[in-house]
PDB file of C-alpha atoms in Angstrom:
ATOM      1  CA  MET A  25      -3.362 -36.354  35.278  1.00  0.00           C
ATOM      2  CA  ILE A  26      -1.191 -34.052  33.078  1.00  0.00           C
ATOM      3  CA  PRO A  27       1.825 -32.616  34.911  1.00  0.00           C
ATOM      4  CA  LEU A  28       1.553 -28.858  35.375  1.00  0.00           C
ATOM      5  CA  LYS A  29       4.910 -28.234  33.619  1.00  0.00           C
ATOM      6  CA  LYS A  30       3.849 -30.089  30.442  1.00  0.00           C
ATOM      7  CA  LEU A  31       0.485 -28.300  30.411  1.00  0.00           C
ATOM      8  CA  ALA A  32       2.189 -24.901  30.622  1.00  0.00           C
ATOM      9  CA  LEU A  33       4.544 -25.781  27.761  1.00  0.00           C
ATOM     10  CA  GLY A  34       1.625 -26.885  25.600  1.00  0.00           C
ATOM     11  CA  VAL A  35      -0.266 -23.626  26.178  1.00  0.00           C
ATOM     12  CA  ALA A  36       2.859 -21.602  25.401  1.00  0.00           C
ATOM     13  CA  ALA A  37       3.397 -23.470  22.121  1.00  0.00           C
ATOM     14  CA  LEU A  38      -0.234 -23.007  21.099  1.00  0.00           C
ATOM     15  CA  THR A  39      -0.011 -19.262  21.783  1.00  0.00           C
ATOM     16  CA  THR A  40       3.174 -18.939  19.733  1.00  0.00           C
ATOM     17  CA  PHE A  41       1.625 -20.437  16.588  1.00  0.00           C
ATOM     18  CA  ALA A  42      -1.872 -19.000  16.938  1.00  0.00           C
ATOM     19  CA  MET A  43      -1.251 -15.300  17.470  1.00  0.00           C
ATOM     20  CA  PRO A  44      -0.572 -13.185  14.349  1.00  0.00           C
ATOM     21  CA  ALA A  45       0.002 -10.002  16.329  1.00  0.00           C
ATOM     22  CA  MET A  46       1.033  -8.711  19.702  1.00  0.00           C
ATOM     23  CA  ALA A  47       0.285  -5.361  21.303  1.00  0.00           C
ATOM     24  CA  GLN A  48       3.368  -3.306  21.991  1.00  0.00           C
ATOM     25  CA  TYR A  49       3.916  -0.784  24.698  1.00  0.00           C
ATOM     26  CA  GLY A  50       6.631   1.812  24.706  1.00  0.00           C
ATOM     27  CA  ALA A  51       8.803   3.142  21.938  1.00  0.00           C
ATOM     28  CA  ARG A  52      10.602  -0.021  20.828  1.00  0.00           C
ATOM     29  CA  GLY A  53       7.917  -2.646  21.269  1.00  0.00           C
ATOM     30  CA  HIS A  54       8.343  -6.386  20.995  1.00  0.00           C
ATOM     31  CA  GLY A  55       6.218  -9.046  19.471  1.00  0.00           C
ATOM     32  CA  TYR A  56       5.806 -11.903  17.052  1.00  0.00           C
ATOM     33  CA  SER A  57       8.107 -11.303  14.112  1.00  0.00           C
ATOM     34  CA  GLY A  58       7.475 -14.298  11.867  1.00  0.00           C
ATOM     35  CA  GLY A  59       6.770 -14.020   8.156  1.00  0.00           C
ATOM     36  CA  SER A  60       8.371 -11.900   5.437  1.00  0.00           C
ATOM     37  CA  GLY A  61       6.512  -8.683   6.188  1.00  0.00           C
ATOM     38  CA  SER A  62       4.674  -6.862   8.918  1.00  0.00           C
ATOM     39  CA  ALA A  63       2.711  -3.726   9.675  1.00  0.00           C
ATOM     40  CA  VAL A  64       2.640  -1.666  12.843  1.00  0.00           C
ATOM     41  CA  ILE A  65      -0.480   0.343  13.606  1.00  0.00           C
ATOM     42  CA  TYR A  66      -0.355   3.225  16.076  1.00  0.00           C
ATOM     43  CA  GLN A  67      -3.027   4.748  18.252  1.00  0.00           C
ATOM     44  CA  HIS A  68      -2.039   8.322  17.376  1.00  0.00           C
ATOM     45  CA  ALA A  69      -0.854  10.168  14.275  1.00  0.00           C
ATOM     46  CA  ASP A  70       2.861  10.400  13.454  1.00  0.00           C
ATOM     47  CA  PHE A  71       3.488   6.876  14.768  1.00  0.00           C
ATOM     48  CA  ARG A  72       2.866   7.767  18.403  1.00  0.00           C
ATOM     49  CA  GLY A  73       1.031   6.107  21.249  1.00  0.00           C
ATOM     50  CA  GLN A  74       0.220   2.459  21.832  1.00  0.00           C
ATOM     51  CA  SER A  75       1.139   0.212  18.900  1.00  0.00           C
ATOM     52  CA  LEU A  76       0.272  -3.212  17.547  1.00  0.00           C
ATOM     53  CA  ARG A  77       2.617  -5.203  15.299  1.00  0.00           C
ATOM     54  CA  VAL A  78       0.715  -7.319  12.763  1.00  0.00           C
ATOM     55  CA  THR A  79       2.273 -10.243  10.909  1.00  0.00           C
ATOM     56  CA  GLY A  80      -0.859 -11.958   9.592  1.00  0.00           C
ATOM     57  CA  PRO A  81      -4.590 -11.443   9.025  1.00  0.00           C
ATOM     58  CA  ILE A  82      -6.672 -10.126  11.913  1.00  0.00           C
ATOM     59  CA  ALA A  83     -10.399 -10.422  11.245  1.00  0.00           C
ATOM     60  CA  HIS A  84     -11.381  -8.215  14.179  1.00  0.00           C
ATOM     61  CA  LEU A  85      -9.009  -5.873  15.989  1.00  0.00           C
ATOM     62  CA  SER A  86     -11.258  -5.928  19.035  1.00  0.00           C
ATOM     63  CA  GLU A  87      -9.470  -9.179  19.903  1.00  0.00           C
ATOM     64  CA  TYR A  88      -6.398  -7.048  20.569  1.00  0.00           C
ATOM     65  CA  ARG A  89      -8.285  -4.087  22.042  1.00  0.00           C
ATOM     66  CA  PHE A  90      -7.348  -2.028  18.979  1.00  0.00           C
ATOM     67  CA  ASN A  91     -10.663  -1.761  17.151  1.00  0.00           C
ATOM     68  CA  ASP A  92     -11.297   1.733  15.732  1.00  0.00           C
ATOM     69  CA  LYS A  93      -8.120   3.050  17.348  1.00  0.00           C
ATOM     70  CA  ALA A  94      -5.519   3.233  14.540  1.00  0.00           C
ATOM     71  CA  SER A  95      -4.400   6.714  13.448  1.00  0.00           C
ATOM     72  CA  SER A  96      -1.122   5.900  11.646  1.00  0.00           C
ATOM     73  CA  ILE A  97       0.626   2.844  10.239  1.00  0.00           C
ATOM     74  CA  ARG A  98       4.130   1.722   9.253  1.00  0.00           C
ATOM     75  CA  ILE A  99       4.592  -1.002   6.614  1.00  0.00           C
ATOM     76  CA  HIS A 100       7.621  -3.281   6.879  1.00  0.00           C
ATOM     77  CA  GLY A 101       7.233  -5.477   3.812  1.00  0.00           C
ATOM     78  CA  GLY A 102       4.402  -6.340   1.451  1.00  0.00           C
ATOM     79  CA  SER A 103       1.055  -4.595   0.995  1.00  0.00           C
ATOM     80  CA  TRP A 104      -1.746  -4.586   3.537  1.00  0.00           C
ATOM     81  CA  GLU A 105      -5.516  -4.294   3.235  1.00  0.00           C
ATOM     82  CA  VAL A 106      -7.259  -2.378   6.006  1.00  0.00           C
ATOM     83  CA  CYS A 107     -11.052  -2.378   6.312  1.00  0.00           C
ATOM     84  CA  VAL A 108     -13.582  -0.455   8.360  1.00  0.00           C
ATOM     85  CA  ASP A 109     -15.622  -3.557   9.255  1.00  0.00           C
ATOM     86  CA  PRO A 110     -14.654  -6.929  10.736  1.00  0.00           C
ATOM     87  CA  ASN A 111     -13.824  -9.872   8.453  1.00  0.00           C
ATOM     88  CA  PHE A 112     -12.322  -7.547   5.804  1.00  0.00           C
ATOM     89  CA  ARG A 113     -15.659  -6.050   4.830  1.00  0.00           C
ATOM     90  CA  GLY A 114     -16.965  -2.540   4.383  1.00  0.00           C
ATOM     91  CA  ARG A 115     -14.744   0.086   2.787  1.00  0.00           C
ATOM     92  CA  CYS A 116     -11.158  -1.150   2.366  1.00  0.00           C
ATOM     93  CA  GLU A 117      -7.869   0.405   1.257  1.00  0.00           C
ATOM     94  CA  ILE A 118      -4.597  -1.234   0.232  1.00  0.00           C
ATOM     95  CA  LEU A 119      -1.522   0.375   1.772  1.00  0.00           C
ATOM     96  CA  SER A 120       2.114  -0.258   0.880  1.00  0.00           C
ATOM     97  CA  TYR A 121       3.951   2.534   2.653  1.00  0.00           C
ATOM     98  CA  ARG A 122       3.977   4.400   5.919  1.00  0.00           C
ATOM     99  CA  GLU A 123       1.011   6.661   6.573  1.00  0.00           C
ATOM    100  CA  ASP A 124       1.508   9.163   9.365  1.00  0.00           C
ATOM    101  CA  GLU A 125      -2.151  10.212   9.270  1.00  0.00           C
ATOM    102  CA  LEU A 126      -4.847   7.717   8.289  1.00  0.00           C
ATOM    103  CA  ASN A 127      -7.326  10.558   8.186  1.00  0.00           C
ATOM    104  CA  GLU A 128      -6.133  11.145   4.600  1.00  0.00           C
ATOM    105  CA  PHE A 129      -8.002   7.952   3.701  1.00  0.00           C
ATOM    106  CA  ARG A 130     -10.924   8.751   6.022  1.00  0.00           C
ATOM    107  CA  LEU A 131      -9.758   5.820   8.141  1.00  0.00           C
ATOM    108  CA  ASN A 132      -8.736   7.552  11.361  1.00  0.00           C
ATOM    109  CA  ASP A 133     -10.081   5.482  14.284  1.00  0.00           C
ATOM    110  CA  LYS A 134     -12.109   3.377  11.828  1.00  0.00           C
ATOM    111  CA  ILE A 135     -10.029   0.263  11.082  1.00  0.00           C
ATOM    112  CA  SER A 136     -11.519  -3.022  12.312  1.00  0.00           C
ATOM    113  CA  SER A 137      -9.642  -5.662  10.264  1.00  0.00           C
ATOM    114  CA  ILE A 138      -6.282  -5.946   8.513  1.00  0.00           C
ATOM    115  CA  ARG A 139      -4.509  -8.557   6.387  1.00  0.00           C
ATOM    116  CA  PRO A 140      -1.492  -8.915   4.075  1.00  0.00           C
ATOM    117  CA  VAL A 141      -2.236  -8.860   0.345  1.00  0.00           C
ATOM    118  CA  ALA A 142       1.310  -8.796  -1.088  1.00  0.00           C
ATOM    119  CA  ASP A 143       0.658 -11.591  -3.580  1.00  0.00           C
ATOM    120  CA  ARG A 144      -2.176  -9.614  -5.166  1.00  0.00           C
ATOM    121  CA  TRP A 145       0.303  -6.884  -6.072  1.00  0.00           C
ATOM    122  CA  GLY A 146       2.576  -9.370  -7.814  1.00  0.00           C
ATOM    123  CA  ARG A 147       5.875  -8.157  -6.447  1.00  0.00           C
ATOM    124  CA  ASN A 148       8.782  -9.305  -4.362  1.00  0.00           C
ATOM    125  CA  ASP A 149       8.542  -7.933  -0.840  1.00  0.00           C
ATOM    126  CA  ARG A 150      12.289  -7.666  -0.363  1.00  0.00           C
ATOM    127  CA  ARG A 151      12.638  -5.492  -3.418  1.00  0.00           C
ATOM    128  CA  TYR A 152      10.312  -2.930  -1.870  1.00  0.00           C
ATOM    129  CA  ASP A 153      11.076  -3.294   1.812  1.00  0.00           C
ATOM    130  CA  ARG A 154      14.630  -1.974   1.724  1.00  0.00           C
ATOM    131  CA  GLY A 155      15.284  -2.115   5.442  1.00  0.00           C
ATOM    132  CA  GLY A 156      12.751   0.582   6.263  1.00  0.00           C
ATOM    133  CA  ARG A 157      14.617   3.146   4.167  1.00  0.00           C
ATOM    134  CA  TYR A 158      11.392   4.592   2.754  1.00  0.00           C
ATOM    135  CA  ASP A 159      11.539   6.991   5.667  1.00  0.00           C
ATOM    136  CA  ARG A 160      14.723   8.602   4.364  1.00  0.00           C
ATOM    137  CA  ASP A 161      14.065  11.961   2.723  1.00  0.00           C
ATOM    138  CA  ASP A 162      16.840  11.494   0.153  1.00  0.00           C
ATOM    139  CA  ARG A 163      14.913   8.623  -1.432  1.00  0.00           C
ATOM    140  CA  TYR A 164      11.900  10.785  -2.236  1.00  0.00           C
ATOM    141  CA  ASP A 165      11.228  11.952  -5.750  1.00  0.00           C
ATOM    142  CA  ARG A 166      12.288  15.605  -6.037  1.00  0.00           C
ATOM    143  CA  ARG A 167      10.040  16.703  -8.884  1.00  0.00           C
ATOM    144  CA  PRO A 168       8.219  20.002  -8.308  1.00  0.00           C
ATOM    145  CA  GLY A 169       4.834  19.268  -6.821  1.00  0.00           C
ATOM    146  CA  TYR A 170       5.706  15.705  -5.781  1.00  0.00           C
ATOM    147  CA  ASP A 171       4.616  15.147  -2.219  1.00  0.00           C
ATOM    148  CA  ARG A 172       7.988  13.910  -0.977  1.00  0.00           C
ATOM    149  CA  GLY A 173       7.337  15.289   2.487  1.00  0.00           C
ATOM    150  CA  ARG A 174       4.805  12.552   3.135  1.00  0.00           C
ATOM    151  CA  ARG A 175       6.126   9.352   1.572  1.00  0.00           C
ATOM    152  CA  GLY A 176       8.626   7.740  -0.806  1.00  0.00           C
ATOM    153  CA  TYR A 177       7.937   5.012  -3.348  1.00  0.00           C
ATOM    154  CA  GLY A 178      11.294   3.407  -3.972  1.00  0.00           C
ATOM    155  CA  ASN A 179      12.296   2.774  -7.583  1.00  0.00           C
ATOM    156  CA  ALA A 180       9.005   1.698  -9.149  1.00  0.00           C
ATOM    157  CA  PRO A 181       9.087   2.627 -12.887  1.00  0.00           C
ATOM    158  CA  MET A 182       5.519   3.965 -12.749  1.00  0.00           C
ATOM    159  CA  ILE A 183       3.403   5.223  -9.836  1.00  0.00           C
ATOM    160  CA  LEU A 184      -0.331   5.878 -10.202  1.00  0.00           C
ATOM    161  CA  PHE A 185      -1.976   8.430  -7.907  1.00  0.00           C
ATOM    162  CA  ALA A 186      -5.649   8.810  -7.034  1.00  0.00           C
ATOM    163  CA  ASP A 187      -5.500  12.625  -6.966  1.00  0.00           C
ATOM    164  CA  PRO A 188      -3.918  15.288  -9.192  1.00  0.00           C
ATOM    165  CA  GLN A 189      -0.451  16.672  -8.422  1.00  0.00           C
ATOM    166  CA  PHE A 190       0.811  13.239  -7.300  1.00  0.00           C
ATOM    167  CA  ARG A 191      -1.310  13.113  -4.182  1.00  0.00           C
ATOM    168  CA  GLY A 192      -3.676  10.672  -2.544  1.00  0.00           C
ATOM    169  CA  ASN A 193      -3.518   6.887  -2.488  1.00  0.00           C
ATOM    170  CA  ALA A 194      -0.779   5.494  -4.740  1.00  0.00           C
ATOM    171  CA  LEU A 195      -0.031   2.301  -6.631  1.00  0.00           C
ATOM    172  CA  PRO A 196       3.562   1.464  -7.709  1.00  0.00           C
ATOM    173  CA  VAL A 197       3.644  -0.421 -11.024  1.00  0.00           C
ATOM    174  CA  ASN A 198       6.471  -2.670 -12.212  1.00  0.00           C
ATOM    175  CA  GLY A 199       4.844  -4.493 -15.115  1.00  0.00           C
ATOM    176  CA  ALA A 200       1.701  -5.100 -17.117  1.00  0.00           C
ATOM    177  CA  ILE A 201      -1.631  -4.915 -15.261  1.00  0.00           C
ATOM    178  CA  PRO A 202      -4.529  -6.033 -17.513  1.00  0.00           C
ATOM    179  CA  HIS A 203      -7.204  -4.843 -15.079  1.00  0.00           C
ATOM    180  CA  LEU A 204      -6.636  -2.365 -12.256  1.00  0.00           C
ATOM    181  CA  ASN A 205      -9.810  -3.553 -10.598  1.00  0.00           C
ATOM    182  CA  GLN A 206      -7.860  -6.427  -9.036  1.00  0.00           C
ATOM    183  CA  LEU A 207      -5.849  -3.821  -7.137  1.00  0.00           C
ATOM    184  CA  ARG A 208      -8.847  -1.632  -6.291  1.00  0.00           C
ATOM    185  CA  PHE A 209      -7.476   1.119  -8.541  1.00  0.00           C
ATOM    186  CA  ASN A 210      -9.763   0.906 -11.552  1.00  0.00           C
ATOM    187  CA  ASP A 211     -10.907   4.312 -12.870  1.00  0.00           C
ATOM    188  CA  LYS A 212      -9.137   6.081 -10.015  1.00  0.00           C
ATOM    189  CA  VAL A 213      -5.973   7.484 -11.613  1.00  0.00           C
ATOM    190  CA  SER A 214      -5.641  11.283 -11.671  1.00  0.00           C
ATOM    191  CA  SER A 215      -1.861  11.709 -11.937  1.00  0.00           C
ATOM    192  CA  ILE A 216       1.129   9.552 -12.850  1.00  0.00           C
ATOM    193  CA  VAL A 217       4.836   9.576 -12.012  1.00  0.00           C
ATOM    194  CA  ILE A 218       7.129   7.996 -14.628  1.00  0.00           C
ATOM    195  CA  ASN A 219      10.550   7.111 -13.240  1.00  0.00           C
ATOM    196  CA  SER A 220      11.682   5.051 -16.217  1.00  0.00           C
ATOM    197  CA  GLY A 221      10.469   3.623 -19.508  1.00  0.00           C
ATOM    198  CA  VAL A 222       7.498   4.365 -21.737  1.00  0.00           C
ATOM    199  CA  TRP A 223       4.037   3.181 -20.692  1.00  0.00           C
ATOM    200  CA  GLU A 224       0.701   2.503 -22.362  1.00  0.00           C
ATOM    201  CA  VAL A 225      -2.468   3.315 -20.409  1.00  0.00           C
ATOM    202  CA  CYS A 226      -5.907   2.245 -21.645  1.00  0.00           C
ATOM    203  CA  THR A 227      -9.515   2.934 -20.754  1.00  0.00           C
ATOM    204  CA  ASP A 228     -10.617  -0.734 -20.974  1.00  0.00           C
ATOM    205  CA  PRO A 229      -9.310  -4.011 -19.557  1.00  0.00           C
ATOM    206  CA  ASN A 230      -6.640  -5.980 -21.437  1.00  0.00           C
ATOM    207  CA  TYR A 231      -5.187  -2.844 -23.071  1.00  0.00           C
ATOM    208  CA  ARG A 232      -8.252  -2.121 -25.167  1.00  0.00           C
ATOM    209  CA  GLY A 233     -10.416   0.900 -25.716  1.00  0.00           C
ATOM    210  CA  ARG A 234      -8.705   4.263 -26.084  1.00  0.00           C
ATOM    211  CA  CYS A 235      -5.005   4.075 -25.194  1.00  0.00           C
ATOM    212  CA  GLU A 236      -2.259   6.670 -24.795  1.00  0.00           C
ATOM    213  CA  ILE A 237       1.515   6.366 -24.657  1.00  0.00           C
ATOM    214  CA  ILE A 238       3.086   8.217 -21.715  1.00  0.00           C
ATOM    215  CA  ASP A 239       6.819   8.785 -21.345  1.00  0.00           C
ATOM    216  CA  ARG A 240       6.926  11.481 -18.679  1.00  0.00           C
ATOM    217  CA  SER A 241       5.130  12.304 -15.438  1.00  0.00           C
ATOM    218  CA  VAL A 242       1.625  13.731 -15.736  1.00  0.00           C
ATOM    219  CA  ASP A 243       0.307  15.866 -12.881  1.00  0.00           C
ATOM    220  CA  GLU A 244      -3.264  15.713 -14.218  1.00  0.00           C
ATOM    221  CA  THR A 245      -4.470  12.859 -16.444  1.00  0.00           C
ATOM    222  CA  GLY A 246      -7.278  15.158 -17.554  1.00  0.00           C
ATOM    223  CA  TYR A 247      -4.760  16.396 -20.163  1.00  0.00           C
ATOM    224  CA  TYR A 248      -5.377  13.105 -21.935  1.00  0.00           C
ATOM    225  CA  ARG A 249      -9.098  12.987 -21.092  1.00  0.00           C
ATOM    226  CA  LEU A 250      -8.193  10.036 -18.870  1.00  0.00           C
ATOM    227  CA  ASN A 251      -9.002  11.374 -15.405  1.00  0.00           C
ATOM    228  CA  ASP A 252     -10.503   8.473 -13.411  1.00  0.00           C
ATOM    229  CA  ASN A 253     -10.691   6.547 -16.681  1.00  0.00           C
ATOM    230  CA  ILE A 254      -7.645   4.217 -16.732  1.00  0.00           C
ATOM    231  CA  THR A 255      -8.279   0.474 -16.438  1.00  0.00           C
ATOM    232  CA  SER A 256      -5.108  -1.225 -17.744  1.00  0.00           C
ATOM    233  CA  VAL A 257      -1.427  -0.289 -17.998  1.00  0.00           C
ATOM    234  CA  ARG A 258       1.693  -1.913 -19.429  1.00  0.00           C
ATOM    235  CA  PRO A 259       5.233  -1.082 -20.589  1.00  0.00           C
ATOM    236  CA  ALA A 260       5.226   0.100 -24.193  1.00  0.00           C
ATOM    237  CA  GLY A 261       8.948  -0.010 -24.991  1.00  0.00           C
ATOM    238  CA  TYR A 262      10.982   3.031 -25.842  1.00  0.00           C
ATOM    239  CA  ASN A 263       9.731   3.768 -29.359  1.00  0.00           C
ATOM    240  CA  ARG A 264       6.856   6.190 -29.567  1.00  0.00           C
ATOM    241  CA  ARG A 265       3.904   5.253 -31.765  1.00  0.00           C
ATOM    242  CA  PRO A 266       3.736   6.981 -35.172  1.00  0.00           C
ATOM    243  CA  GLY A 267       1.465   9.969 -35.005  1.00  0.00           C
ATOM    244  CA  TYR A 268       1.623  10.178 -31.232  1.00  0.00           C
ATOM    245  CA  ASN A 269       1.034  13.714 -30.028  1.00  0.00           C
ATOM    246  CA  ARG A 270       1.719  14.659 -26.456  1.00  0.00           C
ATOM    247  CA  PRO A 271      -0.412  17.524 -25.076  1.00  0.00           C
ATOM    248  CA  PHE A 272       2.480  19.447 -23.534  1.00  0.00           C
TER     249      PHE A 272
END
């Protein structure tokens, strides 16, 4: 017969290693904090209401009584894939920053599974998770038209946006990406922020097809006839190609 004390210790140890998330109640919340990154999903917009801290993949949020309940999310390291169906199926989005209203992605009260995907973005979490300082207004880009009231993107040299005027889902870029499909951003770019460097954007994978050199922010890629037509991007150095004409 197993002593009751040993049995209780065994159950506690199993729970510690098996649970990737813990529901939190109240403003501060407590929970499993292992791993290099985490996400906190909230029941209401603007990071209010019941919350759930996530530190690993959850195939079905119903296990934590949080299925179809998330209305906002905070990211504390890495990038996270959220999906409308269990087991990471159905329509999915990759998020890297806080979102005070998931309705912008048509995901309000629709998320059923979530998992970290930082390695797919090819970046160092600690470089991007600067102690939660994305929430500070003075880190936001101050260009006219840039939506700094909603989110900040750190110091990424290039940021691709799904909508014109630097709005919609965004993808920070720090190096060459031969095919944006791997990041679910293929043929989705409608505006671009350039924070540093000169960049080449191309209509086909592996920097083929029609390419343009971009050295400043573009609020509408339609200027280049590239709206929803960019498949690969890479740094192009600081010397402009001979014969390059910028439509500004």
